[in-house]
Amino acid sequence: MIKNRGIAMSLKLAATAVRENAHAPYSNFKVGAAIRSASGETYVGCNVENVAYPEGTCAEAGAIAAMVAAGETKLTEVYVIADCPSPIPPCGGCRQKLAEFGAGNVAVTLGTTDGQERATTIGDLLPGKFDAGHMERS
Ligand code: THU
């Protein structure tokens, strides 16, 4: 069983394993995410759907919530995996969530369960991101 805090394992392995726990009875589309924090800890998340569809949450959001709940706010690496025809692109909201806690150069690997991978970064996933600077006026 995967724990949010615990044994060191590759992000790919962690994301693949936690994906099995996804609660996705409505879409039948399971997603797993694993993130490494600045301390080197691994946090995992899976999508958790709800019969009230908008209440569902993404895998990335779950992993980020686990990291923040553990007292960490900086991520250094990301892996997301699903059973897709091509490596899963994180949804728009998750790109913004990743950008909240990771620098633009943070490596993100997007994978498929049949072994395809696409290497990218948080910056490439969210060009022109909204950040705190956009709330300032001089
Ligand atoms: N999903 C994720 O978990 N992460 C993404 O980046 C894309 C979409 C989930 C949400 C929903 O449970 C299912 O995939 C289908 O959209």
Short mmCIF file of N, CA, C and O and ligand atoms in Angstrom, two decimals:
data_model
loop_
_atom_site.label_atom_id
_atom_site.label_comp_id
_atom_site.label_asym_id
_atom_site.label_seq_id
_atom_site.Cartn_x
_atom_site.Cartn_y
_atom_site.Cartn_z
N MET A 1 0.85 -1.20 0.00
CA MET A 1 0.00 0.00 0.00
C MET A 1 0.88 1.24 0.00
O MET A 1 1.85 1.33 0.71
N ILE A 2 0.48 2.19 -0.82
CA ILE A 2 1.23 3.44 -0.94
C ILE A 2 0.84 4.38 0.20
O ILE A 2 -0.33 4.50 0.52
N LYS A 3 1.82 5.01 0.75
CA LYS A 3 1.51 6.02 1.77
C LYS A 3 1.96 7.36 1.25
O LYS A 3 2.90 7.44 0.45
N ASN A 4 1.31 8.41 1.67
CA ASN A 4 1.71 9.73 1.22
C ASN A 4 3.10 10.07 1.72
O ASN A 4 3.89 10.70 1.05
N ARG A 5 3.41 9.66 2.92
CA ARG A 5 4.74 9.90 3.45
C ARG A 5 5.31 8.53 3.73
O ARG A 5 4.71 7.73 4.38
N GLY A 6 6.48 8.25 3.23
CA GLY A 6 7.00 6.92 3.51
C GLY A 6 8.15 6.55 2.63
O GLY A 6 8.99 7.38 2.32
N ILE A 7 8.15 5.32 2.20
CA ILE A 7 9.28 4.76 1.48
C ILE A 7 9.62 5.56 0.23
O ILE A 7 8.74 6.05 -0.48
N ALA A 8 10.91 5.66 -0.04
CA ALA A 8 11.35 6.32 -1.25
C ALA A 8 11.11 5.41 -2.43
O ALA A 8 11.42 4.24 -2.40
N MET A 9 10.50 5.92 -3.46
CA MET A 9 10.29 5.15 -4.67
C MET A 9 10.26 6.12 -5.84
O MET A 9 10.11 7.30 -5.65
N SER A 10 10.44 5.60 -7.05
CA SER A 10 10.44 6.51 -8.18
C SER A 10 9.06 7.14 -8.33
O SER A 10 8.04 6.55 -7.98
N LEU A 11 9.07 8.35 -8.85
CA LEU A 11 7.79 9.05 -9.02
C LEU A 11 6.89 8.27 -9.96
O LEU A 11 5.68 8.20 -9.77
N LYS A 12 7.48 7.68 -10.98
CA LYS A 12 6.67 6.91 -11.93
C LYS A 12 5.99 5.73 -11.24
O LYS A 12 4.78 5.50 -11.42
N LEU A 13 6.77 5.03 -10.44
CA LEU A 13 6.22 3.89 -9.71
C LEU A 13 5.13 4.34 -8.75
O LEU A 13 4.06 3.71 -8.64
N ALA A 14 5.38 5.44 -8.06
CA ALA A 14 4.42 5.95 -7.08
C ALA A 14 3.13 6.39 -7.78
O ALA A 14 2.02 6.10 -7.31
N ALA A 15 3.27 7.08 -8.92
CA ALA A 15 2.08 7.55 -9.64
C ALA A 15 1.29 6.37 -10.21
O ALA A 15 0.06 6.35 -10.19
N THR A 16 2.03 5.39 -10.71
CA THR A 16 1.38 4.20 -11.28
C THR A 16 0.61 3.44 -10.22
O THR A 16 -0.53 2.99 -10.44
N ALA A 17 1.22 3.33 -9.05
CA ALA A 17 0.57 2.57 -7.98
C ALA A 17 -0.66 3.30 -7.44
O ALA A 17 -1.72 2.68 -7.25
N VAL A 18 -0.54 4.59 -7.20
CA VAL A 18 -1.67 5.31 -6.61
C VAL A 18 -2.84 5.42 -7.58
O VAL A 18 -4.00 5.50 -7.17
N ARG A 19 -2.54 5.40 -8.87
CA ARG A 19 -3.60 5.45 -9.89
C ARG A 19 -4.62 4.33 -9.67
O ARG A 19 -5.81 4.50 -9.93
N GLU A 20 -4.14 3.20 -9.19
CA GLU A 20 -5.05 2.06 -8.95
C GLU A 20 -6.13 2.41 -7.93
O GLU A 20 -7.20 1.81 -7.92
N ASN A 21 -5.84 3.37 -7.06
CA ASN A 21 -6.79 3.74 -6.02
C ASN A 21 -7.77 4.82 -6.46
O ASN A 21 -8.64 5.23 -5.67
N ALA A 22 -7.64 5.30 -7.69
CA ALA A 22 -8.53 6.37 -8.14
C ALA A 22 -10.00 5.95 -8.00
O ALA A 22 -10.35 4.78 -8.19
N HIS A 23 -10.82 6.92 -7.64
CA HIS A 23 -12.26 6.68 -7.57
C HIS A 23 -12.86 7.36 -8.79
O HIS A 23 -13.07 8.59 -8.79
N ALA A 24 -13.04 6.60 -9.86
CA ALA A 24 -13.46 7.18 -11.14
C ALA A 24 -14.59 6.38 -11.77
O ALA A 24 -14.50 5.97 -12.94
N PRO A 25 -15.69 6.17 -11.02
CA PRO A 25 -16.78 5.35 -11.57
C PRO A 25 -17.58 6.06 -12.65
O PRO A 25 -18.35 5.42 -13.36
N TYR A 26 -17.43 7.38 -12.78
CA TYR A 26 -18.25 8.13 -13.75
C TYR A 26 -17.52 8.29 -15.08
O TYR A 26 -18.11 8.12 -16.14
N SER A 27 -16.23 8.60 -15.01
CA SER A 27 -15.47 8.74 -16.27
C SER A 27 -14.78 7.43 -16.65
O SER A 27 -14.39 7.25 -17.81
N ASN A 28 -14.60 6.54 -15.68
CA ASN A 28 -13.76 5.34 -15.90
C ASN A 28 -12.38 5.72 -16.41
O ASN A 28 -11.78 4.99 -17.20
N PHE A 29 -11.88 6.84 -15.97
CA PHE A 29 -10.56 7.32 -16.40
C PHE A 29 -9.74 7.59 -15.14
O PHE A 29 -9.92 8.59 -14.46
N LYS A 30 -8.87 6.63 -14.83
CA LYS A 30 -8.08 6.75 -13.60
C LYS A 30 -6.79 7.51 -13.87
O LYS A 30 -6.11 7.25 -14.88
N VAL A 31 -6.45 8.41 -12.97
CA VAL A 31 -5.23 9.21 -13.10
C VAL A 31 -4.43 9.09 -11.80
O VAL A 31 -5.01 9.09 -10.70
N GLY A 32 -3.11 8.99 -11.95
CA GLY A 32 -2.23 8.98 -10.78
C GLY A 32 -1.20 10.10 -10.91
O GLY A 32 -0.72 10.38 -12.01
N ALA A 33 -0.88 10.73 -9.80
CA ALA A 33 0.13 11.79 -9.81
C ALA A 33 1.06 11.60 -8.63
O ALA A 33 0.64 11.18 -7.55
N ALA A 34 2.33 11.87 -8.87
CA ALA A 34 3.30 11.84 -7.77
C ALA A 34 4.17 13.08 -7.89
O ALA A 34 4.55 13.47 -9.00
N ILE A 35 4.44 13.71 -6.78
CA ILE A 35 5.29 14.90 -6.78
C ILE A 35 6.39 14.73 -5.75
O ILE A 35 6.20 14.06 -4.73
N ARG A 36 7.55 15.29 -6.08
CA ARG A 36 8.64 15.31 -5.11
C ARG A 36 8.73 16.72 -4.56
O ARG A 36 8.67 17.70 -5.31
N SER A 37 8.88 16.82 -3.26
CA SER A 37 8.96 18.14 -2.62
C SER A 37 10.42 18.52 -2.43
O SER A 37 11.34 17.71 -2.65
N ALA A 38 10.63 19.74 -1.98
CA ALA A 38 11.99 20.24 -1.76
C ALA A 38 12.76 19.39 -0.76
O ALA A 38 13.98 19.25 -0.86
N SER A 39 12.07 18.79 0.18
CA SER A 39 12.75 17.95 1.18
C SER A 39 13.12 16.58 0.63
O SER A 39 13.80 15.80 1.30
N GLY A 40 12.61 16.26 -0.57
CA GLY A 40 12.88 14.94 -1.15
C GLY A 40 11.77 13.94 -0.91
O GLY A 40 11.82 12.81 -1.38
N GLU A 41 10.75 14.35 -0.19
CA GLU A 41 9.62 13.47 0.10
C GLU A 41 8.75 13.30 -1.14
O GLU A 41 8.70 14.18 -2.01
N THR A 42 8.08 12.16 -1.24
CA THR A 42 7.16 11.91 -2.35
C THR A 42 5.72 11.96 -1.84
O THR A 42 5.41 11.35 -0.82
N TYR A 43 4.89 12.67 -2.58
CA TYR A 43 3.46 12.75 -2.24
C TYR A 43 2.67 12.29 -3.45
O TYR A 43 3.02 12.61 -4.59
N VAL A 44 1.60 11.56 -3.19
CA VAL A 44 0.82 11.01 -4.30
C VAL A 44 -0.63 11.43 -4.21
O VAL A 44 -1.15 11.77 -3.14
N GLY A 45 -1.29 11.37 -5.36
CA GLY A 45 -2.72 11.66 -5.41
C GLY A 45 -3.35 10.96 -6.59
O GLY A 45 -2.69 10.62 -7.57
N CYS A 46 -4.66 10.71 -6.48
CA CYS A 46 -5.42 10.12 -7.58
C CYS A 46 -6.71 10.92 -7.73
O CYS A 46 -7.09 11.66 -6.81
N ASN A 47 -7.35 10.78 -8.88
CA ASN A 47 -8.61 11.51 -9.02
C ASN A 47 -9.69 10.86 -8.18
O ASN A 47 -9.74 9.63 -8.02
N VAL A 48 -10.53 11.71 -7.61
CA VAL A 48 -11.61 11.27 -6.72
C VAL A 48 -12.89 11.91 -7.22
O VAL A 48 -13.13 13.10 -7.00
N GLU A 49 -13.69 11.12 -7.94
CA GLU A 49 -14.90 11.68 -8.53
C GLU A 49 -16.07 11.61 -7.54
O GLU A 49 -15.99 10.95 -6.50
N ASN A 50 -17.14 12.32 -7.91
CA ASN A 50 -18.32 12.38 -7.05
C ASN A 50 -19.56 12.33 -7.93
O ASN A 50 -19.53 12.85 -9.06
N VAL A 51 -20.63 11.77 -7.40
CA VAL A 51 -21.87 11.72 -8.16
C VAL A 51 -22.35 13.13 -8.52
O VAL A 51 -23.00 13.32 -9.55
N ALA A 52 -22.02 14.09 -7.70
CA ALA A 52 -22.22 15.50 -8.06
C ALA A 52 -20.96 15.90 -8.83
O ALA A 52 -19.95 16.29 -8.22
N TYR A 53 -20.99 15.75 -10.13
CA TYR A 53 -19.78 15.74 -10.94
C TYR A 53 -18.77 16.87 -10.66
O TYR A 53 -17.58 16.61 -10.60
N PRO A 54 -19.21 18.12 -10.49
CA PRO A 54 -18.21 19.18 -10.30
C PRO A 54 -17.42 19.05 -9.00
O PRO A 54 -16.41 19.72 -8.82
N GLU A 55 -17.88 18.19 -8.10
CA GLU A 55 -17.18 18.03 -6.82
C GLU A 55 -15.98 17.10 -6.92
O GLU A 55 -15.23 16.93 -5.96
N GLY A 56 -15.76 16.50 -8.06
CA GLY A 56 -14.61 15.62 -8.22
C GLY A 56 -13.30 16.40 -8.18
O GLY A 56 -13.27 17.61 -8.46
N THR A 57 -12.24 15.70 -7.82
CA THR A 57 -10.93 16.36 -7.79
C THR A 57 -9.93 15.56 -8.62
O THR A 57 -10.02 14.34 -8.74
N CYS A 58 -8.95 16.28 -9.15
CA CYS A 58 -7.93 15.68 -10.00
C CYS A 58 -6.81 15.05 -9.18
O CYS A 58 -6.58 15.42 -8.02
N ALA A 59 -6.08 14.16 -9.82
CA ALA A 59 -4.95 13.49 -9.17
C ALA A 59 -3.89 14.49 -8.71
O ALA A 59 -3.36 14.38 -7.59
N GLU A 60 -3.58 15.45 -9.55
CA GLU A 60 -2.55 16.43 -9.21
C GLU A 60 -2.96 17.21 -7.96
O GLU A 60 -2.13 17.50 -7.09
N ALA A 61 -4.24 17.57 -7.90
CA ALA A 61 -4.74 18.34 -6.75
C ALA A 61 -4.58 17.53 -5.47
O ALA A 61 -4.22 18.08 -4.41
N GLY A 62 -4.83 16.22 -5.56
CA GLY A 62 -4.69 15.37 -4.38
C GLY A 62 -3.25 15.30 -3.89
O GLY A 62 -2.98 15.36 -2.69
N ALA A 63 -2.33 15.17 -4.83
CA ALA A 63 -0.91 15.10 -4.45
C ALA A 63 -0.45 16.42 -3.84
O ALA A 63 0.28 16.44 -2.84
N ILE A 64 -0.88 17.52 -4.42
CA ILE A 64 -0.51 18.83 -3.89
C ILE A 64 -1.11 19.03 -2.49
O ILE A 64 -0.43 19.51 -1.58
N ALA A 65 -2.35 18.63 -2.32
CA ALA A 65 -2.99 18.77 -1.00
C ALA A 65 -2.23 17.96 0.05
O ALA A 65 -2.04 18.42 1.19
N ALA A 66 -1.76 16.77 -0.32
CA ALA A 66 -1.01 15.94 0.63
C ALA A 66 0.30 16.61 1.02
O ALA A 66 0.70 16.60 2.19
N MET A 67 0.96 17.23 0.03
CA MET A 67 2.22 17.92 0.31
C MET A 67 1.99 19.09 1.25
O MET A 67 2.72 19.27 2.25
N VAL A 68 0.97 19.87 0.96
CA VAL A 68 0.71 21.07 1.78
C VAL A 68 0.27 20.65 3.19
O VAL A 68 0.69 21.24 4.19
N ALA A 69 -0.53 19.61 3.27
CA ALA A 69 -0.98 19.13 4.59
C ALA A 69 0.18 18.65 5.43
O ALA A 69 0.15 18.72 6.67
N ALA A 70 1.25 18.19 4.75
CA ALA A 70 2.43 17.72 5.49
C ALA A 70 3.36 18.88 5.84
O ALA A 70 4.42 18.66 6.44
N GLY A 71 2.99 20.08 5.45
CA GLY A 71 3.79 21.24 5.84
C GLY A 71 4.79 21.69 4.81
O GLY A 71 5.68 22.49 5.11
N GLU A 72 4.67 21.19 3.57
CA GLU A 72 5.62 21.59 2.53
C GLU A 72 4.91 22.38 1.43
O GLU A 72 3.74 22.12 1.13
N THR A 73 5.63 23.32 0.85
CA THR A 73 5.00 24.19 -0.15
C THR A 73 5.83 24.33 -1.43
O THR A 73 5.54 25.18 -2.26
N LYS A 74 6.87 23.50 -1.57
CA LYS A 74 7.68 23.62 -2.77
C LYS A 74 7.83 22.26 -3.44
O LYS A 74 8.30 21.31 -2.81
N LEU A 75 7.45 22.18 -4.70
CA LEU A 75 7.64 20.91 -5.40
C LEU A 75 8.77 21.05 -6.41
O LEU A 75 9.02 22.12 -6.95
N THR A 76 9.45 19.92 -6.63
CA THR A 76 10.65 19.94 -7.47
C THR A 76 10.56 18.99 -8.66
O THR A 76 11.40 19.05 -9.55
N GLU A 77 9.57 18.14 -8.68
CA GLU A 77 9.42 17.20 -9.81
C GLU A 77 8.01 16.62 -9.78
O GLU A 77 7.43 16.45 -8.70
N VAL A 78 7.50 16.32 -10.97
CA VAL A 78 6.10 15.86 -11.09
C VAL A 78 6.02 14.70 -12.08
O VAL A 78 6.70 14.71 -13.12
N TYR A 79 5.18 13.72 -11.79
CA TYR A 79 4.88 12.64 -12.74
C TYR A 79 3.36 12.41 -12.72
O TYR A 79 2.76 12.28 -11.65
N VAL A 80 2.75 12.38 -13.90
CA VAL A 80 1.31 12.13 -14.00
C VAL A 80 1.10 11.01 -15.01
O VAL A 80 1.73 11.01 -16.08
N ILE A 81 0.23 10.08 -14.68
CA ILE A 81 0.03 8.93 -15.58
C ILE A 81 -1.45 8.57 -15.69
O ILE A 81 -2.22 8.70 -14.73
N ALA A 82 -1.84 8.16 -16.91
CA ALA A 82 -3.21 7.70 -17.15
C ALA A 82 -3.18 6.74 -18.34
O ALA A 82 -2.17 6.62 -19.04
N ASP A 83 -4.30 6.08 -18.55
CA ASP A 83 -4.43 5.16 -19.69
C ASP A 83 -4.96 5.95 -20.88
O ASP A 83 -6.15 5.96 -21.17
N CYS A 84 -4.05 6.67 -21.54
CA CYS A 84 -4.39 7.60 -22.63
C CYS A 84 -3.75 7.12 -23.93
O CYS A 84 -2.75 6.43 -23.91
N PRO A 85 -4.27 7.61 -25.06
CA PRO A 85 -3.59 7.32 -26.33
C PRO A 85 -2.25 8.03 -26.44
O PRO A 85 -1.36 7.59 -27.19
N SER A 86 -2.10 9.14 -25.74
CA SER A 86 -0.82 9.86 -25.70
C SER A 86 -0.67 10.44 -24.29
O SER A 86 -1.66 10.54 -23.56
N PRO A 87 0.56 10.79 -23.89
CA PRO A 87 0.78 11.22 -22.50
C PRO A 87 -0.22 12.29 -22.04
O PRO A 87 -0.45 13.28 -22.73
N ILE A 88 -0.79 12.05 -20.87
CA ILE A 88 -1.90 12.87 -20.37
C ILE A 88 -1.51 14.34 -20.16
O ILE A 88 -0.59 14.63 -19.40
N PRO A 89 -2.22 15.25 -20.80
CA PRO A 89 -1.96 16.66 -20.52
C PRO A 89 -2.75 17.08 -19.28
O PRO A 89 -3.96 16.91 -19.25
N PRO A 90 -2.09 17.64 -18.26
CA PRO A 90 -2.84 18.09 -17.09
C PRO A 90 -3.90 19.12 -17.50
O PRO A 90 -3.68 19.91 -18.42
N CYS A 91 -5.03 19.12 -16.82
CA CYS A 91 -6.08 20.09 -17.13
C CYS A 91 -5.58 21.49 -16.77
O CYS A 91 -4.60 21.67 -16.06
N GLY A 92 -6.31 22.48 -17.26
CA GLY A 92 -5.90 23.87 -17.04
C GLY A 92 -5.78 24.22 -15.56
O GLY A 92 -4.82 24.88 -15.13
N GLY A 93 -6.77 23.80 -14.78
CA GLY A 93 -6.75 24.11 -13.36
C GLY A 93 -5.55 23.50 -12.67
O GLY A 93 -4.92 24.11 -11.79
N CYS A 94 -5.20 22.28 -13.06
CA CYS A 94 -4.05 21.63 -12.42
C CYS A 94 -2.74 22.30 -12.83
O CYS A 94 -1.80 22.33 -12.04
N ARG A 95 -2.68 22.85 -14.04
CA ARG A 95 -1.47 23.59 -14.43
C ARG A 95 -1.28 24.79 -13.51
O ARG A 95 -0.17 25.09 -13.07
N GLN A 96 -2.36 25.48 -13.22
CA GLN A 96 -2.27 26.63 -12.32
C GLN A 96 -1.90 26.16 -10.91
O GLN A 96 -1.12 26.80 -10.22
N LYS A 97 -2.45 25.04 -10.48
CA LYS A 97 -2.13 24.52 -9.14
C LYS A 97 -0.66 24.13 -9.05
O LYS A 97 0.02 24.40 -8.05
N LEU A 98 -0.14 23.49 -10.09
CA LEU A 98 1.28 23.11 -10.09
C LEU A 98 2.15 24.36 -10.05
O LEU A 98 3.16 24.42 -9.34
N ALA A 99 1.74 25.38 -10.80
CA ALA A 99 2.53 26.62 -10.87
C ALA A 99 2.55 27.37 -9.54
O ALA A 99 3.47 28.14 -9.26
N GLU A 100 1.56 27.13 -8.71
CA GLU A 100 1.52 27.77 -7.39
C GLU A 100 2.69 27.30 -6.52
O GLU A 100 3.22 28.06 -5.72
N PHE A 101 3.09 26.05 -6.71
CA PHE A 101 4.08 25.46 -5.80
C PHE A 101 5.39 25.05 -6.48
O PHE A 101 6.31 24.60 -5.79
N GLY A 102 5.47 25.22 -7.79
CA GLY A 102 6.69 24.82 -8.49
C GLY A 102 7.17 25.90 -9.44
O GLY A 102 6.37 26.58 -10.09
N ALA A 103 8.49 26.05 -9.54
CA ALA A 103 9.07 27.03 -10.45
C ALA A 103 8.86 26.59 -11.90
O ALA A 103 8.57 25.42 -12.17
N GLY A 104 9.04 27.54 -12.81
CA GLY A 104 8.81 27.27 -14.23
C GLY A 104 9.69 26.16 -14.77
O GLY A 104 9.30 25.45 -15.71
N ASN A 105 10.89 25.98 -14.18
CA ASN A 105 11.80 24.96 -14.71
C ASN A 105 11.62 23.58 -14.08
O ASN A 105 12.39 22.66 -14.36
N VAL A 106 10.61 23.43 -13.25
CA VAL A 106 10.36 22.12 -12.61
C VAL A 106 9.96 21.09 -13.67
O VAL A 106 9.07 21.33 -14.48
N ALA A 107 10.64 19.94 -13.64
CA ALA A 107 10.39 18.88 -14.63
C ALA A 107 9.06 18.19 -14.36
O ALA A 107 8.75 17.81 -13.22
N VAL A 108 8.29 18.04 -15.43
CA VAL A 108 7.02 17.32 -15.36
C VAL A 108 7.07 16.21 -16.40
O VAL A 108 7.32 16.48 -17.58
N THR A 109 6.85 14.99 -15.98
CA THR A 109 6.79 13.89 -16.94
C THR A 109 5.35 13.41 -17.01
O THR A 109 4.72 13.14 -15.99
N LEU A 110 4.86 13.33 -18.25
CA LEU A 110 3.48 12.90 -18.50
C LEU A 110 3.56 11.52 -19.14
O LEU A 110 4.31 11.33 -20.10
N GLY A 111 2.83 10.58 -18.58
CA GLY A 111 2.98 9.21 -19.04
C GLY A 111 1.68 8.54 -19.40
O GLY A 111 0.58 9.00 -19.06
N THR A 112 1.82 7.42 -20.11
CA THR A 112 0.68 6.55 -20.39
C THR A 112 0.98 5.19 -19.76
O THR A 112 2.15 4.84 -19.56
N THR A 113 -0.07 4.44 -19.50
CA THR A 113 0.14 3.13 -18.88
C THR A 113 0.83 2.16 -19.83
O THR A 113 1.35 1.15 -19.40
N ASP A 114 0.85 2.47 -21.14
CA ASP A 114 1.58 1.57 -22.06
C ASP A 114 3.01 2.04 -22.33
O ASP A 114 3.66 1.57 -23.26
N GLY A 115 3.48 2.98 -21.51
CA GLY A 115 4.91 3.29 -21.53
C GLY A 115 5.35 4.52 -22.30
O GLY A 115 6.53 4.84 -22.35
N GLN A 116 4.42 5.25 -22.92
CA GLN A 116 4.83 6.49 -23.58
C GLN A 116 5.10 7.57 -22.53
O GLN A 116 4.43 7.61 -21.50
N GLU A 117 6.04 8.45 -22.83
CA GLU A 117 6.33 9.56 -21.91
C GLU A 117 6.59 10.84 -22.69
O GLU A 117 7.13 10.80 -23.80
N ARG A 118 6.20 11.95 -22.08
CA ARG A 118 6.53 13.27 -22.63
C ARG A 118 7.12 14.08 -21.49
O ARG A 118 6.52 14.22 -20.43
N ALA A 119 8.32 14.61 -21.74
CA ALA A 119 8.98 15.43 -20.72
C ALA A 119 8.69 16.89 -20.99
O ALA A 119 8.85 17.37 -22.12
N THR A 120 8.24 17.60 -19.97
CA THR A 120 7.97 19.02 -20.12
C THR A 120 8.29 19.72 -18.80
O THR A 120 8.95 19.13 -17.94
N THR A 121 7.89 20.97 -18.69
CA THR A 121 8.12 21.72 -17.44
C THR A 121 6.84 22.45 -17.07
O THR A 121 5.94 22.66 -17.91
N ILE A 122 6.79 22.90 -15.83
CA ILE A 122 5.62 23.68 -15.40
C ILE A 122 5.49 24.94 -16.25
O ILE A 122 4.40 25.32 -16.66
N GLY A 123 6.62 25.57 -16.56
CA GLY A 123 6.59 26.79 -17.37
C GLY A 123 6.03 26.55 -18.76
O GLY A 123 5.25 27.35 -19.28
N ASP A 124 6.43 25.44 -19.37
CA ASP A 124 5.93 25.13 -20.71
C ASP A 124 4.44 24.79 -20.69
O ASP A 124 3.72 25.02 -21.67
N LEU A 125 3.99 24.22 -19.58
CA LEU A 125 2.58 23.84 -19.50
C LEU A 125 1.67 25.05 -19.28
O LEU A 125 0.48 25.01 -19.59
N LEU A 126 2.24 26.14 -18.73
CA LEU A 126 1.40 27.29 -18.41
C LEU A 126 2.10 28.61 -18.75
O LEU A 126 2.46 29.39 -17.86
N PRO A 127 2.27 28.85 -20.04
CA PRO A 127 2.88 30.13 -20.42
C PRO A 127 1.93 31.28 -20.09
O PRO A 127 0.72 31.11 -20.16
N GLY A 128 2.48 32.40 -19.71
CA GLY A 128 1.66 33.58 -19.43
C GLY A 128 0.80 33.40 -18.20
O GLY A 128 -0.30 33.93 -18.11
N LYS A 129 1.31 32.66 -17.23
CA LYS A 129 0.48 32.33 -16.06
C LYS A 129 0.07 33.56 -15.26
O LYS A 129 0.79 34.56 -15.22
N PHE A 130 -1.07 33.44 -14.63
CA PHE A 130 -1.52 34.45 -13.68
C PHE A 130 -0.71 34.26 -12.41
O PHE A 130 -0.64 33.16 -11.87
N ASP A 131 -0.08 35.34 -11.93
CA ASP A 131 0.63 35.25 -10.66
C ASP A 131 0.36 36.48 -9.81
O ASP A 131 -0.38 37.39 -10.22
N ALA A 132 0.96 36.51 -8.63
CA ALA A 132 0.65 37.56 -7.65
C ALA A 132 0.94 38.95 -8.20
O ALA A 132 0.29 39.93 -7.83
N GLY A 133 1.90 39.04 -9.11
CA GLY A 133 2.26 40.33 -9.69
C GLY A 133 1.10 40.99 -10.43
O GLY A 133 1.03 42.23 -10.54
N HIS A 134 0.18 40.17 -10.93
CA HIS A 134 -0.96 40.72 -11.66
C HIS A 134 -2.00 41.37 -10.77
O HIS A 134 -2.96 41.96 -11.25
N MET A 135 -1.79 41.29 -9.46
CA MET A 135 -2.74 41.93 -8.54
C MET A 135 -2.17 43.24 -7.99
O MET A 135 -2.76 43.86 -7.13
N GLU A 136 -1.01 43.65 -8.53
CA GLU A 136 -0.36 44.87 -8.02
C GLU A 136 -0.52 46.00 -9.00
O GLU A 136 -0.49 45.81 -10.21
N ARG A 137 -0.70 47.18 -8.46
CA ARG A 137 -0.68 48.41 -9.27
C ARG A 137 0.22 49.40 -8.59
O ARG A 137 0.16 49.55 -7.38
N SER A 138 1.09 50.07 -9.39
CA SER A 138 2.01 51.01 -8.72
C SER A 138 1.40 52.39 -8.69
O SER A 138 0.41 52.67 -9.34
N1 THU B 1 -8.20 14.27 -14.40
C1 THU B 1 -7.13 14.34 -13.55
O1 THU B 1 -7.13 13.72 -12.49
N2 THU B 1 -6.09 15.13 -13.89
C2 THU B 1 -6.01 15.84 -15.06
O2 THU B 1 -5.09 16.62 -15.24
C3 THU B 1 -7.02 15.64 -16.09
C4 THU B 1 -8.29 15.00 -15.65
C5 THU B 1 -9.35 13.45 -14.02
C6 THU B 1 -10.57 14.24 -13.61
C7 THU B 1 -11.67 13.26 -13.88
O3 THU B 1 -11.84 12.45 -12.72
C8 THU B 1 -11.15 12.37 -14.99
O4 THU B 1 -9.75 12.63 -15.08
C9 THU B 1 -11.78 12.67 -16.35
O5 THU B 1 -11.73 14.03 -16.64
#
